């Protein structure tokens, strides 16, 4: 699901569907239906400023990419809730595990809402006539962070089921776990920071600003890294600053 979201981003397909229904909808199946969807897209800022003159066949490709991303998310929800309901009904799931799985399912459903909240920001007119329409980097980062949180929650839950903790008297295991635990948090924070900084790079289209490393163009530090006011905006909206921080955050 995360990889499919990345492909949707790379193919710039995310803004091809200009409306959203929580329960999903059938794709266009006739020429007339495709024309209606294309006409809705032609009213969007992305078409007017970036894809002016796009042919309907090209539109179909980006539409199918976004449609597949959305429907795969709904399919995952169904694949989760059906066996969960069955095992819960049979009494195979403990109360603690059931609560944890319910929270994860709720986060998964909320991820769809976050995704539409993100896409909606890209359907609004940019602040100036020279700006390209794009989704809010804050909302993109929230969407990616939520996806990783769900993935980590599922992975943690799966491990707790298939590899329950051994008895406390197993001193060898306890000593080994303590060593891993000391490293787990800082490493996880570093990896998470790198991922989130990458989301801000994507959200600001900062990846193409400088194509050299370790120098940023002809300088070590770009001159405009602190030009935005208030200062805090530079760390999330300034193209140069965002790319510098992302490069420095790699482990």
PDB file of N, CA and C in Angstrom, residues 5-76:
ATOM      1  N   UNK A   5       1.253   4.005  -3.001  1.00  0.00           N
ATOM      2  CA  UNK A   5       1.122   5.438  -2.776  1.00  0.00           C
ATOM      3  C   UNK A   5       2.310   6.199  -3.336  1.00  0.00           C
ATOM      4  N   UNK A   6       3.512   5.618  -3.201  1.00  0.00           N
ATOM      5  CA  UNK A   6       4.692   6.256  -3.769  1.00  0.00           C
ATOM      6  C   UNK A   6       4.641   6.312  -5.283  1.00  0.00           C
ATOM      7  N   UNK A   7       4.169   5.239  -5.915  1.00  0.00           N
ATOM      8  CA  UNK A   7       4.032   5.233  -7.375  1.00  0.00           C
ATOM      9  C   UNK A   7       3.004   6.258  -7.838  1.00  0.00           C
ATOM     10  N   UNK A   8       1.938   6.392  -7.072  1.00  0.00           N
ATOM     11  CA  UNK A   8       0.921   7.395  -7.399  1.00  0.00           C
ATOM     12  C   UNK A   8       1.518   8.788  -7.345  1.00  0.00           C
ATOM     13  N   UNK A   9       2.378   8.998  -6.357  1.00  0.00           N
ATOM     14  CA  UNK A   9       3.044  10.291  -6.221  1.00  0.00           C
ATOM     15  C   UNK A   9       4.020  10.532  -7.373  1.00  0.00           C
ATOM     16  N   UNK A  10       4.823   9.524  -7.709  1.00  0.00           N
ATOM     17  CA  UNK A  10       5.838   9.676  -8.747  1.00  0.00           C
ATOM     18  C   UNK A  10       5.224   9.908 -10.125  1.00  0.00           C
ATOM     19  N   UNK A  11       4.076   9.313 -10.384  1.00  0.00           N
ATOM     20  CA  UNK A  11       3.413   9.497 -11.677  1.00  0.00           C
ATOM     21  C   UNK A  11       2.498  10.717 -11.680  1.00  0.00           C
ATOM     22  N   UNK A  12       2.503  11.470 -10.577  1.00  0.00           N
ATOM     23  CA  UNK A  12       1.672  12.679 -10.441  1.00  0.00           C
ATOM     24  C   UNK A  12       0.206  12.381 -10.751  1.00  0.00           C
ATOM     25  N   UNK A  13      -0.262  11.292 -10.176  1.00  0.00           N
ATOM     26  CA  UNK A  13      -1.637  10.859 -10.430  1.00  0.00           C
ATOM     27  C   UNK A  13      -2.603  11.252  -9.324  1.00  0.00           C
ATOM     28  N   UNK A  14      -2.091  11.750  -8.207  1.00  0.00           N
ATOM     29  CA  UNK A  14      -2.915  11.925  -7.020  1.00  0.00           C
ATOM     30  C   UNK A  14      -4.066  12.897  -7.144  1.00  0.00           C
ATOM     31  N   UNK A  15      -3.976  13.856  -8.064  1.00  0.00           N
ATOM     32  CA  UNK A  15      -5.023  14.871  -8.193  1.00  0.00           C
ATOM     33  C   UNK A  15      -5.953  14.598  -9.369  1.00  0.00           C
ATOM     34  N   UNK A  16      -5.874  13.406  -9.936  1.00  0.00           N
ATOM     35  CA  UNK A  16      -6.692  13.100 -11.117  1.00  0.00           C
ATOM     36  C   UNK A  16      -8.159  12.879 -10.769  1.00  0.00           C
ATOM     37  N   UNK A  17      -8.439  12.404  -9.553  1.00  0.00           N
ATOM     38  CA  UNK A  17      -9.822  12.206  -9.107  1.00  0.00           C
ATOM     39  C   UNK A  17     -10.201  13.383  -8.219  1.00  0.00           C
ATOM     40  N   UNK A  18     -11.137  14.180  -8.676  1.00  0.00           N
ATOM     41  CA  UNK A  18     -11.440  15.442  -8.001  1.00  0.00           C
ATOM     42  C   UNK A  18     -12.538  15.337  -6.956  1.00  0.00           C
ATOM     43  N   UNK A  19     -13.070  14.141  -6.725  1.00  0.00           N
ATOM     44  CA  UNK A  19     -14.040  13.959  -5.642  1.00  0.00           C
ATOM     45  C   UNK A  19     -13.739  12.643  -4.940  1.00  0.00           C
ATOM     46  N   UNK A  20     -14.420  12.423  -3.821  1.00  0.00           N
ATOM     47  CA  UNK A  20     -14.107  11.253  -2.998  1.00  0.00           C
ATOM     48  C   UNK A  20     -15.352  10.804  -2.264  1.00  0.00           C
ATOM     49  N   UNK A  21     -15.589   9.503  -2.288  1.00  0.00           N
ATOM     50  CA  UNK A  21     -16.686   8.900  -1.535  1.00  0.00           C
ATOM     51  C   UNK A  21     -16.097   7.849  -0.612  1.00  0.00           C
ATOM     52  N   UNK A  22     -16.511   7.874   0.637  1.00  0.00           N
ATOM     53  CA  UNK A  22     -15.937   6.968   1.632  1.00  0.00           C
ATOM     54  C   UNK A  22     -16.132   5.506   1.240  1.00  0.00           C
ATOM     55  N   UNK A  23     -17.279   5.186   0.658  1.00  0.00           N
ATOM     56  CA  UNK A  23     -17.579   3.799   0.296  1.00  0.00           C
ATOM     57  C   UNK A  23     -17.000   3.399  -1.055  1.00  0.00           C
ATOM     58  N   UNK A  24     -16.407   4.355  -1.770  1.00  0.00           N
ATOM     59  CA  UNK A  24     -15.859   4.039  -3.077  1.00  0.00           C
ATOM     60  C   UNK A  24     -16.888   4.197  -4.179  1.00  0.00           C
ATOM     61  N   UNK A  25     -16.469   3.994  -5.400  1.00  0.00           N
ATOM     62  CA  UNK A  25     -17.359   4.127  -6.543  1.00  0.00           C
ATOM     63  C   UNK A  25     -16.795   3.332  -7.716  1.00  0.00           C
ATOM     64  N   UNK A  26     -17.670   3.024  -8.668  1.00  0.00           N
ATOM     65  CA  UNK A  26     -17.216   2.315  -9.859  1.00  0.00           C
ATOM     66  C   UNK A  26     -16.432   3.270 -10.756  1.00  0.00           C
ATOM     67  N   UNK A  27     -15.422   2.776 -11.443  1.00  0.00           N
ATOM     68  CA  UNK A  27     -14.670   3.638 -12.361  1.00  0.00           C
ATOM     69  C   UNK A  27     -15.495   3.921 -13.606  1.00  0.00           C
ATOM     70  N   UNK A  28     -15.090   4.900 -14.404  1.00  0.00           N
ATOM     71  CA  UNK A  28     -15.785   5.147 -15.672  1.00  0.00           C
ATOM     72  C   UNK A  28     -15.674   3.924 -16.581  1.00  0.00           C
ATOM     73  N   UNK A  29     -16.787   3.504 -17.136  1.00  0.00           N
ATOM     74  CA  UNK A  29     -16.795   2.310 -17.986  1.00  0.00           C
ATOM     75  C   UNK A  29     -17.240   2.599 -19.412  1.00  0.00           C
ATOM     76  N   UNK A  30     -17.673   3.816 -19.671  1.00  0.00           N
ATOM     77  CA  UNK A  30     -18.100   4.196 -21.018  1.00  0.00           C
ATOM     78  C   UNK A  30     -17.361   5.459 -21.442  1.00  0.00           C
ATOM     79  N   UNK A  31     -17.379   5.732 -22.729  1.00  0.00           N
ATOM     80  CA  UNK A  31     -16.729   6.946 -23.230  1.00  0.00           C
ATOM     81  C   UNK A  31     -17.356   8.188 -22.612  1.00  0.00           C
ATOM     82  N   UNK A  32     -18.661   8.159 -22.430  1.00  0.00           N
ATOM     83  CA  UNK A  32     -19.349   9.307 -21.840  1.00  0.00           C
ATOM     84  C   UNK A  32     -18.911   9.528 -20.389  1.00  0.00           C
ATOM     85  N   UNK A  33     -18.786   8.437 -19.637  1.00  0.00           N
ATOM     86  CA  UNK A  33     -18.362   8.550 -18.241  1.00  0.00           C
ATOM     87  C   UNK A  33     -16.925   9.060 -18.143  1.00  0.00           C
ATOM     88  N   UNK A  34     -16.068   8.577 -19.035  1.00  0.00           N
ATOM     89  CA  UNK A  34     -14.690   9.057 -19.042  1.00  0.00           C
ATOM     90  C   UNK A  34     -14.633  10.539 -19.371  1.00  0.00           C
ATOM     91  N   UNK A  35     -15.447  10.969 -20.291  1.00  0.00           N
ATOM     92  CA  UNK A  35     -15.469  12.378 -20.674  1.00  0.00           C
ATOM     93  C   UNK A  35     -15.921  13.247 -19.505  1.00  0.00           C
ATOM     94  N   UNK A  36     -16.887  12.775 -18.734  1.00  0.00           N
ATOM     95  CA  UNK A  36     -17.349  13.527 -17.565  1.00  0.00           C
ATOM     96  C   UNK A  36     -16.237  13.682 -16.531  1.00  0.00           C
ATOM     97  N   UNK A  37     -15.510  12.585 -16.279  1.00  0.00           N
ATOM     98  CA  UNK A  37     -14.406  12.658 -15.320  1.00  0.00           C
ATOM     99  C   UNK A  37     -13.301  13.579 -15.825  1.00  0.00           C
ATOM    100  N   UNK A  38     -13.034  13.509 -17.116  1.00  0.00           N
ATOM    101  CA  UNK A  38     -11.988  14.348 -17.699  1.00  0.00           C
ATOM    102  C   UNK A  38     -12.370  15.822 -17.622  1.00  0.00           C
ATOM    103  N   UNK A  39     -13.633  16.117 -17.845  1.00  0.00           N
ATOM    104  CA  UNK A  39     -14.096  17.505 -17.766  1.00  0.00           C
ATOM    105  C   UNK A  39     -13.966  18.049 -16.347  1.00  0.00           C
ATOM    106  N   UNK A  40     -14.208  17.197 -15.351  1.00  0.00           N
ATOM    107  CA  UNK A  40     -14.028  17.633 -13.960  1.00  0.00           C
ATOM    108  C   UNK A  40     -12.553  17.915 -13.679  1.00  0.00           C
ATOM    109  N   UNK A  41     -11.690  17.067 -14.214  1.00  0.00           N
ATOM    110  CA  UNK A  41     -10.253  17.278 -14.013  1.00  0.00           C
ATOM    111  C   UNK A  41      -9.785  18.548 -14.717  1.00  0.00           C
ATOM    112  N   UNK A  42     -10.385  18.857 -15.868  1.00  0.00           N
ATOM    113  CA  UNK A  42      -9.990  20.048 -16.614  1.00  0.00           C
ATOM    114  C   UNK A  42     -10.307  21.340 -15.869  1.00  0.00           C
ATOM    115  N   UNK A  43     -11.172  21.262 -14.871  1.00  0.00           N
ATOM    116  CA  UNK A  43     -11.487  22.438 -14.054  1.00  0.00           C
ATOM    117  C   UNK A  43     -10.503  22.610 -12.899  1.00  0.00           C
ATOM    118  N   UNK A  44      -9.619  21.653 -12.715  1.00  0.00           N
ATOM    119  CA  UNK A  44      -8.689  21.695 -11.586  1.00  0.00           C
ATOM    120  C   UNK A  44      -7.478  22.561 -11.913  1.00  0.00           C
ATOM    121  N   UNK A  45      -6.856  23.142 -10.883  1.00  0.00           N
ATOM    122  CA  UNK A  45      -5.653  23.948 -11.106  1.00  0.00           C
ATOM    123  C   UNK A  45      -4.516  23.161 -11.757  1.00  0.00           C
ATOM    124  N   UNK A  46      -4.390  21.871 -11.448  1.00  0.00           N
ATOM    125  CA  UNK A  46      -3.294  21.092 -12.015  1.00  0.00           C
ATOM    126  C   UNK A  46      -3.412  21.007 -13.535  1.00  0.00           C
ATOM    127  N   UNK A  47      -4.616  20.786 -14.039  1.00  0.00           N
ATOM    128  CA  UNK A  47      -4.781  20.714 -15.493  1.00  0.00           C
ATOM    129  C   UNK A  47      -4.487  22.077 -16.118  1.00  0.00           C
ATOM    130  N   UNK A  48      -5.015  23.133 -15.528  1.00  0.00           N
ATOM    131  CA  UNK A  48      -4.882  24.463 -16.113  1.00  0.00           C
ATOM    132  C   UNK A  48      -3.434  24.943 -16.133  1.00  0.00           C
ATOM    133  N   UNK A  49      -2.650  24.573 -15.117  1.00  0.00           N
ATOM    134  CA  UNK A  49      -1.300  25.128 -14.995  1.00  0.00           C
ATOM    135  C   UNK A  49      -0.186  24.151 -15.365  1.00  0.00           C
ATOM    136  N   UNK A  50      -0.473  22.863 -15.312  1.00  0.00           N
ATOM    137  CA  UNK A  50       0.582  21.871 -15.544  1.00  0.00           C
ATOM    138  C   UNK A  50       0.286  20.984 -16.750  1.00  0.00           C
ATOM    139  N   UNK A  51      -0.930  20.493 -16.845  1.00  0.00           N
ATOM    140  CA  UNK A  51      -1.266  19.491 -17.864  1.00  0.00           C
ATOM    141  C   UNK A  51      -2.194  20.016 -18.950  1.00  0.00           C
ATOM    142  N   UNK A  52      -2.129  21.285 -19.209  1.00  0.00           N
ATOM    143  CA  UNK A  52      -2.964  21.871 -20.255  1.00  0.00           C
ATOM    144  C   UNK A  52      -2.705  21.160 -21.582  1.00  0.00           C
ATOM    145  N   UNK A  53      -3.770  20.719 -22.219  1.00  0.00           N
ATOM    146  CA  UNK A  53      -3.623  20.023 -23.490  1.00  0.00           C
ATOM    147  C   UNK A  53      -3.479  18.522 -23.358  1.00  0.00           C
ATOM    148  N   UNK A  54      -3.564  18.014 -22.142  1.00  0.00           N
ATOM    149  CA  UNK A  54      -3.465  16.564 -21.936  1.00  0.00           C
ATOM    150  C   UNK A  54      -4.561  15.840 -22.704  1.00  0.00           C
ATOM    151  N   UNK A  55      -4.202  14.733 -23.331  1.00  0.00           N
ATOM    152  CA  UNK A  55      -5.175  13.915 -24.040  1.00  0.00           C
ATOM    153  C   UNK A  55      -5.909  13.009 -23.052  1.00  0.00           C
ATOM    154  N   UNK A  56      -7.097  12.594 -23.431  1.00  0.00           N
ATOM    155  CA  UNK A  56      -7.904  11.782 -22.526  1.00  0.00           C
ATOM    156  C   UNK A  56      -7.241  10.430 -22.241  1.00  0.00           C
ATOM    157  N   UNK A  57      -6.470   9.908 -23.190  1.00  0.00           N
ATOM    158  CA  UNK A  57      -5.768   8.643 -22.951  1.00  0.00           C
ATOM    159  C   UNK A  57      -4.710   8.803 -21.862  1.00  0.00           C
ATOM    160  N   UNK A  58      -4.054   9.954 -21.847  1.00  0.00           N
ATOM    161  CA  UNK A  58      -3.078  10.229 -20.793  1.00  0.00           C
ATOM    162  C   UNK A  58      -3.779  10.386 -19.448  1.00  0.00           C
ATOM    163  N   UNK A  59      -4.942  11.013 -19.480  1.00  0.00           N
ATOM    164  CA  UNK A  59      -5.718  11.177 -18.252  1.00  0.00           C
ATOM    165  C   UNK A  59      -6.145   9.832 -17.689  1.00  0.00           C
ATOM    166  N   UNK A  60      -6.503   8.906 -18.562  1.00  0.00           N
ATOM    167  CA  UNK A  60      -6.940   7.585 -18.099  1.00  0.00           C
ATOM    168  C   UNK A  60      -5.840   6.890 -17.293  1.00  0.00           C
ATOM    169  N   UNK A  61      -4.585   7.067 -17.702  1.00  0.00           N
ATOM    170  CA  UNK A  61      -3.479   6.424 -16.985  1.00  0.00           C
ATOM    171  C   UNK A  61      -3.381   6.948 -15.556  1.00  0.00           C
ATOM    172  N   UNK A  62      -3.351   8.267 -15.386  1.00  0.00           N
ATOM    173  CA  UNK A  62      -3.209   8.803 -14.030  1.00  0.00           C
ATOM    174  C   UNK A  62      -4.469   8.544 -13.208  1.00  0.00           C
ATOM    175  N   UNK A  63      -5.625   8.487 -13.869  1.00  0.00           N
ATOM    176  CA  UNK A  63      -6.867   8.191 -13.147  1.00  0.00           C
ATOM    177  C   UNK A  63      -6.823   6.768 -12.594  1.00  0.00           C
ATOM    178  N   UNK A  64      -6.397   5.817 -13.422  1.00  0.00           N
ATOM    179  CA  UNK A  64      -6.338   4.425 -12.975  1.00  0.00           C
ATOM    180  C   UNK A  64      -5.327   4.246 -11.852  1.00  0.00           C
ATOM    181  N   UNK A  65      -4.232   4.997 -11.882  1.00  0.00           N
ATOM    182  CA  UNK A  65      -3.247   4.916 -10.804  1.00  0.00           C
ATOM    183  C   UNK A  65      -3.865   5.352  -9.478  1.00  0.00           C
ATOM    184  N   UNK A  66      -4.541   6.480  -9.485  1.00  0.00           N
ATOM    185  CA  UNK A  66      -5.161   6.972  -8.248  1.00  0.00           C
ATOM    186  C   UNK A  66      -6.331   6.093  -7.829  1.00  0.00           C
ATOM    187  N   UNK A  67      -7.106   5.639  -8.793  1.00  0.00           N
ATOM    188  CA  UNK A  67      -8.242   4.771  -8.472  1.00  0.00           C
ATOM    189  C   UNK A  67      -7.748   3.465  -7.842  1.00  0.00           C
ATOM    190  N   UNK A  68      -6.692   2.898  -8.413  1.00  0.00           N
ATOM    191  CA  UNK A  68      -6.141   1.670  -7.856  1.00  0.00           C
ATOM    192  C   UNK A  68      -5.630   1.863  -6.441  1.00  0.00           C
ATOM    193  N   UNK A  69      -5.003   2.997  -6.187  1.00  0.00           N
ATOM    194  CA  UNK A  69      -4.494   3.300  -4.843  1.00  0.00           C
ATOM    195  C   UNK A  69      -5.641   3.363  -3.838  1.00  0.00           C
ATOM    196  N   UNK A  70      -6.692   4.048  -4.205  1.00  0.00           N
ATOM    197  CA  UNK A  70      -7.834   4.191  -3.285  1.00  0.00           C
ATOM    198  C   UNK A  70      -8.546   2.859  -3.062  1.00  0.00           C
ATOM    199  N   UNK A  71      -8.795   2.139  -4.123  1.00  0.00           N
ATOM    200  CA  UNK A  71      -9.548   0.894  -3.990  1.00  0.00           C
ATOM    201  C   UNK A  71      -8.727  -0.194  -3.297  1.00  0.00           C
ATOM    202  N   UNK A  72      -7.422  -0.181  -3.468  1.00  0.00           N
ATOM    203  CA  UNK A  72      -6.595  -1.146  -2.758  1.00  0.00           C
ATOM    204  C   UNK A  72      -6.664  -0.898  -1.253  1.00  0.00           C
ATOM    205  N   UNK A  73      -6.725   0.376  -0.877  1.00  0.00           N
ATOM    206  CA  UNK A  73      -6.886   0.692   0.537  1.00  0.00           C
ATOM    207  C   UNK A  73      -8.196   0.156   1.088  1.00  0.00           C
ATOM    208  N   UNK A  74      -9.264   0.297   0.336  1.00  0.00           N
ATOM    209  CA  UNK A  74     -10.561  -0.239   0.781  1.00  0.00           C
ATOM    210  C   UNK A  74     -10.530  -1.768   0.822  1.00  0.00           C
ATOM    211  N   UNK A  75      -9.864  -2.374  -0.156  1.00  0.00           N
ATOM    212  CA  UNK A  75      -9.769  -3.837  -0.173  1.00  0.00           C
ATOM    213  C   UNK A  75      -9.011  -4.351   1.045  1.00  0.00           C
ATOM    214  N   UNK A  76      -7.959  -3.648   1.438  1.00  0.00           N
ATOM    215  CA  UNK A  76      -7.217  -4.040   2.634  1.00  0.00           C
ATOM    216  C   UNK A  76      -8.104  -3.971   3.869  1.00  0.00           C
TER     217      UNK A  76
END
